[in-house]
Amino acid sequence: MSMEKHAEAGYLPTITAPTAMDSKRQSQNGGHKMVVMVIAASTIIQVITLIGIGWYTSNLLTKVGQGQQSHADLQTATAHSRPGINVYNVKFEEKGDIIPERIEVDVENRIETVYGNKHHGLDQFVAVQDFKKGIMSFIVPRTKTCYVKTISTALTTEPEALKTQLDQLQNQTWPETTRATEIMVASAPVNDRSVLPAKMAELCKGLPVYWLTPASTSTRRKRQTVEVSICIRYPSTHELTQISPA
């Protein structure tokens, strides 16, 4: 019996050639499946990235508590791109050496962040100048301590003006300039940490935070042992902050 007769007798299924409409449906279904697969893959990548960033931040904070983090660690902690942040890798001369430094400027929120290297008797630090609140806060890994003080308006450059200067000075090495020195003492612990910018609140989690006030005249005259020494550098001014025992 031929195949046609078998089909007529019900032994074989009748095969119908696919129509143009069937082909279109199959193509559409295939396209939908591809879109779903791409979205799923993108979601998985985003989740993995967030988990990785969360792990890195957690690991960094552990290092901060143990005083083990490096300058690169502190820079990378905030290097994940954030809209509106202008990042500058600058260089300046000091005692015959070329010193690198990183500055981030957030014009909209009026915040400047400086990452200072350890060199020539100065401590490694991360400092945040919040011009809306009028305070400067910084962390010194060596002492596992954070500090807060009033911004020295005479020695600082506002974010918008600083951005303009740094845009003009890109790829240039800043010449050495005179330092303006502030002698401070840690006068009291900071109990209300809401004064800290979000970045410093995260870096200073679990660490002591102290208010800094100008040292007394007698302390300045004695020039006691300096416990901490950092320098905020701008193109035209260097603000040296030294902390002496109270």
Short mmCIF file of C-alpha atoms in Angstrom, two decimals:
data_model
loop_
_atom_site.label_atom_id
_atom_site.label_comp_id
_atom_site.label_asym_id
_atom_site.label_seq_id
_atom_site.Cartn_x
_atom_site.Cartn_y
_atom_site.Cartn_z
CA MET A 1 0.00 0.00 0.00
CA SER A 2 1.36 3.42 -0.94
CA MET A 3 1.98 6.18 1.62
CA GLU A 4 -0.99 8.11 0.27
CA LYS A 5 -3.28 5.15 0.93
CA HIS A 6 -1.80 4.61 4.38
CA ALA A 7 -2.52 8.21 5.19
CA GLU A 8 -6.09 7.88 3.89
CA ALA A 9 -6.53 4.77 6.04
CA GLY A 10 -5.42 6.67 9.14
CA TYR A 11 -2.10 4.85 9.57
CA LEU A 12 0.00 8.00 8.89
CA PRO A 13 -0.64 11.61 9.94
CA THR A 14 -1.52 14.03 7.21
CA ILE A 15 1.35 16.49 6.68
CA THR A 16 0.34 20.01 5.68
CA ALA A 17 2.90 22.46 4.27
CA PRO A 18 3.42 25.49 6.55
CA THR A 19 1.73 28.67 5.40
CA ALA A 20 3.30 32.15 5.30
CA MET A 21 1.28 33.03 8.44
CA ASP A 22 2.77 30.06 10.31
CA SER A 23 6.29 31.13 9.37
CA LYS A 24 5.58 34.68 10.56
CA ARG A 25 4.31 33.39 13.92
CA GLN A 26 7.38 31.21 14.36
CA SER A 27 9.65 34.17 13.56
CA GLN A 28 7.81 36.40 16.06
CA ASN A 29 8.01 33.73 18.76
CA GLY A 30 11.72 33.33 18.13
CA GLY A 31 12.22 37.10 18.38
CA HIS A 32 10.29 37.28 21.67
CA LYS A 33 12.36 34.45 23.13
CA MET A 34 15.59 36.22 22.14
CA VAL A 35 14.45 39.49 23.81
CA VAL A 36 13.55 37.59 27.00
CA MET A 37 16.94 35.87 27.02
CA VAL A 38 18.80 39.19 26.57
CA ILE A 39 16.82 40.85 29.39
CA ALA A 40 17.44 37.87 31.67
CA ALA A 41 21.18 37.90 30.94
CA SER A 42 21.37 41.67 31.57
CA THR A 43 19.54 41.28 34.90
CA ILE A 44 21.89 38.53 36.01
CA ILE A 45 24.94 40.69 35.15
CA GLN A 46 23.52 43.63 37.11
CA VAL A 47 22.84 41.45 40.15
CA ILE A 48 26.36 40.00 40.04
CA THR A 49 27.84 43.51 39.72
CA LEU A 50 25.85 44.80 42.72
CA ILE A 51 26.89 41.80 44.79
CA GLY A 52 30.53 42.43 43.82
CA ILE A 53 30.36 46.13 44.75
CA GLY A 54 28.66 45.27 48.04
CA TRP A 55 31.36 42.72 48.86
CA TYR A 56 34.14 45.17 47.96
CA THR A 57 32.70 47.94 50.14
CA SER A 58 32.20 45.54 53.06
CA ASN A 59 35.76 44.26 52.68
CA LEU A 60 37.08 47.84 52.51
CA LEU A 61 35.30 48.84 55.72
CA THR A 62 36.82 45.81 57.45
CA LYS A 63 40.26 46.95 56.25
CA VAL A 64 39.59 50.48 57.52
CA GLY A 65 38.78 49.09 60.95
CA GLN A 66 42.04 47.14 60.89
CA GLY A 67 44.10 50.00 59.42
CA GLN A 68 45.08 47.85 56.44
CA GLN A 69 43.61 49.67 53.47
CA SER A 70 45.84 51.33 50.93
CA HIS A 71 45.50 54.65 49.11
CA ALA A 72 44.30 52.73 46.05
CA ASP A 73 41.62 51.01 48.18
CA LEU A 74 40.23 54.33 49.38
CA GLN A 75 40.18 55.75 45.86
CA THR A 76 38.50 52.66 44.43
CA ALA A 77 35.87 52.74 47.16
CA THR A 78 34.34 55.79 45.51
CA ALA A 79 35.57 55.26 41.97
CA HIS A 80 32.34 53.57 40.86
CA SER A 81 30.99 56.22 38.54
CA ARG A 82 28.42 58.62 39.95
CA PRO A 83 26.61 61.20 37.81
CA GLY A 84 27.76 64.78 38.29
CA ILE A 85 31.16 63.90 39.80
CA ASN A 86 34.17 65.43 38.04
CA VAL A 87 37.36 63.43 38.73
CA TYR A 88 40.87 64.89 38.42
CA ASN A 89 44.17 63.09 38.88
CA VAL A 90 46.56 65.93 39.66
CA LYS A 91 50.31 66.24 40.31
CA PHE A 92 52.27 68.81 42.28
CA GLU A 93 55.88 69.47 43.19
CA GLU A 94 57.09 69.14 46.76
CA LYS A 95 60.70 69.10 47.93
CA GLY A 96 61.87 68.03 44.50
CA ASP A 97 59.36 65.19 44.18
CA ILE A 98 56.24 64.91 42.03
CA ILE A 99 53.29 63.90 44.23
CA PRO A 100 50.05 62.51 42.73
CA GLU A 101 46.67 63.32 44.22
CA ARG A 102 43.06 62.74 43.29
CA ILE A 103 40.29 65.33 43.58
CA GLU A 104 36.58 64.83 42.96
CA VAL A 105 34.32 67.85 42.51
CA ASP A 106 30.53 67.71 42.82
CA VAL A 107 29.35 71.17 41.78
CA GLU A 108 25.63 70.48 42.21
CA ASN A 109 25.93 69.25 45.81
CA ARG A 110 28.87 71.59 46.56
CA ILE A 111 31.17 68.81 47.73
CA GLU A 112 34.90 68.32 47.17
CA THR A 113 36.72 65.08 47.95
CA VAL A 114 40.51 64.86 48.20
CA TYR A 115 42.57 61.66 48.34
CA GLY A 116 45.99 62.45 49.81
CA ASN A 117 49.08 60.24 49.63
CA LYS A 118 51.44 59.62 52.50
CA HIS A 119 54.68 61.53 51.90
CA HIS A 120 57.20 63.87 53.55
CA GLY A 121 55.75 63.42 57.04
CA LEU A 122 52.13 63.80 55.94
CA ASP A 123 49.50 61.14 56.56
CA GLN A 124 47.45 59.33 53.96
CA PHE A 125 43.86 60.57 54.14
CA VAL A 126 40.50 61.04 52.46
CA ALA A 127 38.85 64.40 53.10
CA VAL A 128 35.39 65.63 52.16
CA GLN A 129 34.61 69.34 52.15
CA ASP A 130 30.85 69.88 52.32
CA PHE A 131 30.21 73.54 51.52
CA LYS A 132 26.47 73.24 52.16
CA LYS A 133 27.10 72.18 55.76
CA GLY A 134 30.25 74.27 56.12
CA ILE A 135 32.33 71.39 57.47
CA MET A 136 35.36 69.39 56.43
CA SER A 137 35.64 65.77 57.56
CA PHE A 138 38.50 63.37 56.97
CA ILE A 139 39.71 59.88 57.80
CA VAL A 140 43.30 58.94 58.67
CA PRO A 141 43.83 55.18 58.28
CA ARG A 142 47.03 55.16 60.33
CA THR A 143 45.19 56.29 63.47
CA LYS A 144 41.91 54.54 62.56
CA THR A 145 40.18 57.82 63.40
CA CYS A 146 37.95 60.38 61.69
CA TYR A 147 37.85 64.11 62.32
CA VAL A 148 35.44 66.99 61.65
CA LYS A 149 36.14 70.72 61.58
CA THR A 150 34.72 73.94 60.21
CA ILE A 151 35.75 74.72 56.64
CA SER A 152 38.47 77.36 56.42
CA THR A 153 36.83 79.56 53.79
CA ALA A 154 39.94 81.73 53.40
CA LEU A 155 42.00 78.68 52.41
CA THR A 156 39.53 76.81 50.21
CA THR A 157 38.14 77.20 46.70
CA GLU A 158 34.41 76.66 46.14
CA PRO A 159 33.49 73.67 43.93
CA GLU A 160 32.42 75.61 40.85
CA ALA A 161 35.58 77.75 40.84
CA LEU A 162 37.74 74.70 41.62
CA LYS A 163 36.28 72.79 38.68
CA THR A 164 37.11 75.70 36.37
CA GLN A 165 40.69 75.81 37.64
CA LEU A 166 41.21 72.06 37.36
CA ASP A 167 39.75 71.99 33.84
CA GLN A 168 42.31 74.60 32.82
CA LEU A 169 45.23 72.84 34.55
CA GLN A 170 44.69 69.31 33.27
CA ASN A 171 47.95 67.41 32.65
CA GLN A 172 49.96 70.17 34.31
CA THR A 173 52.17 69.78 37.39
CA TRP A 174 51.43 72.34 40.08
CA PRO A 175 54.42 74.26 41.43
CA GLU A 176 55.22 74.15 45.14
CA THR A 177 53.58 76.90 47.15
CA THR A 178 53.51 78.14 50.75
CA ARG A 179 51.44 76.18 53.24
CA ALA A 180 48.95 77.81 55.57
CA THR A 181 49.11 75.83 58.82
CA GLU A 182 46.28 75.20 61.27
CA ILE A 183 47.09 73.68 64.67
CA MET A 184 44.00 71.84 65.95
CA VAL A 185 43.06 69.67 68.92
CA ALA A 186 40.44 66.91 69.14
CA SER A 187 38.08 68.60 71.58
CA ALA A 188 35.11 66.22 71.78
CA PRO A 189 33.65 63.09 70.18
CA VAL A 190 31.01 63.55 67.49
CA ASN A 191 27.84 61.94 68.81
CA ASP A 192 25.52 62.99 65.99
CA ARG A 193 27.04 61.43 62.88
CA SER A 194 24.38 62.91 60.62
CA VAL A 195 26.80 65.82 60.13
CA LEU A 196 29.03 63.51 58.10
CA PRO A 197 28.61 63.31 54.32
CA ALA A 198 27.37 59.91 53.17
CA LYS A 199 30.82 58.86 51.94
CA MET A 200 32.51 59.69 55.26
CA ALA A 201 29.71 58.12 57.27
CA GLU A 202 30.42 54.88 55.42
CA LEU A 203 34.21 55.05 55.71
CA CYS A 204 34.03 56.06 59.39
CA LYS A 205 31.56 53.36 60.38
CA GLY A 206 32.77 51.75 63.60
CA LEU A 207 35.60 54.29 64.03
CA PRO A 208 35.82 57.16 66.52
CA VAL A 209 34.99 60.63 65.16
CA TYR A 210 36.20 63.83 66.85
CA TRP A 211 35.46 67.53 66.50
CA LEU A 212 38.55 69.62 65.89
CA THR A 213 38.92 73.11 67.32
CA PRO A 214 41.82 75.57 67.06
CA ALA A 215 44.55 74.91 69.60
CA SER A 216 45.02 77.40 72.40
CA THR A 217 47.80 79.96 72.28
CA SER A 218 49.77 78.03 74.90
CA THR A 219 49.49 74.82 72.86
CA ARG A 220 50.67 76.65 69.75
CA ARG A 221 53.66 78.02 71.64
CA LYS A 222 54.60 74.61 73.03
CA ARG A 223 54.30 72.98 69.60
CA GLN A 224 53.69 69.61 71.20
CA THR A 225 54.16 66.39 69.27
CA VAL A 226 51.94 66.36 66.20
CA GLU A 227 49.65 63.32 66.17
CA VAL A 228 48.19 63.81 62.67
CA SER A 229 49.27 65.96 59.73
CA ILE A 230 47.39 66.28 56.42
CA CYS A 231 47.47 68.83 53.61
CA ILE A 232 44.60 69.85 51.33
CA ARG A 233 46.11 71.19 48.11
CA TYR A 234 44.56 73.62 45.67
CA PRO A 235 46.31 75.10 42.63
CA SER A 236 47.17 78.29 44.54
CA THR A 237 46.98 77.33 48.24
CA HIS A 238 48.00 74.48 50.53
CA GLU A 239 46.00 74.06 53.75
CA LEU A 240 48.08 72.10 56.29
CA THR A 241 46.09 70.75 59.24
CA GLN A 242 48.03 69.41 62.19
CA ILE A 243 46.43 67.80 65.24
CA SER A 244 48.22 68.12 68.58
CA PRO A 245 47.34 66.45 71.89
CA ALA A 246 44.74 68.45 73.84
#
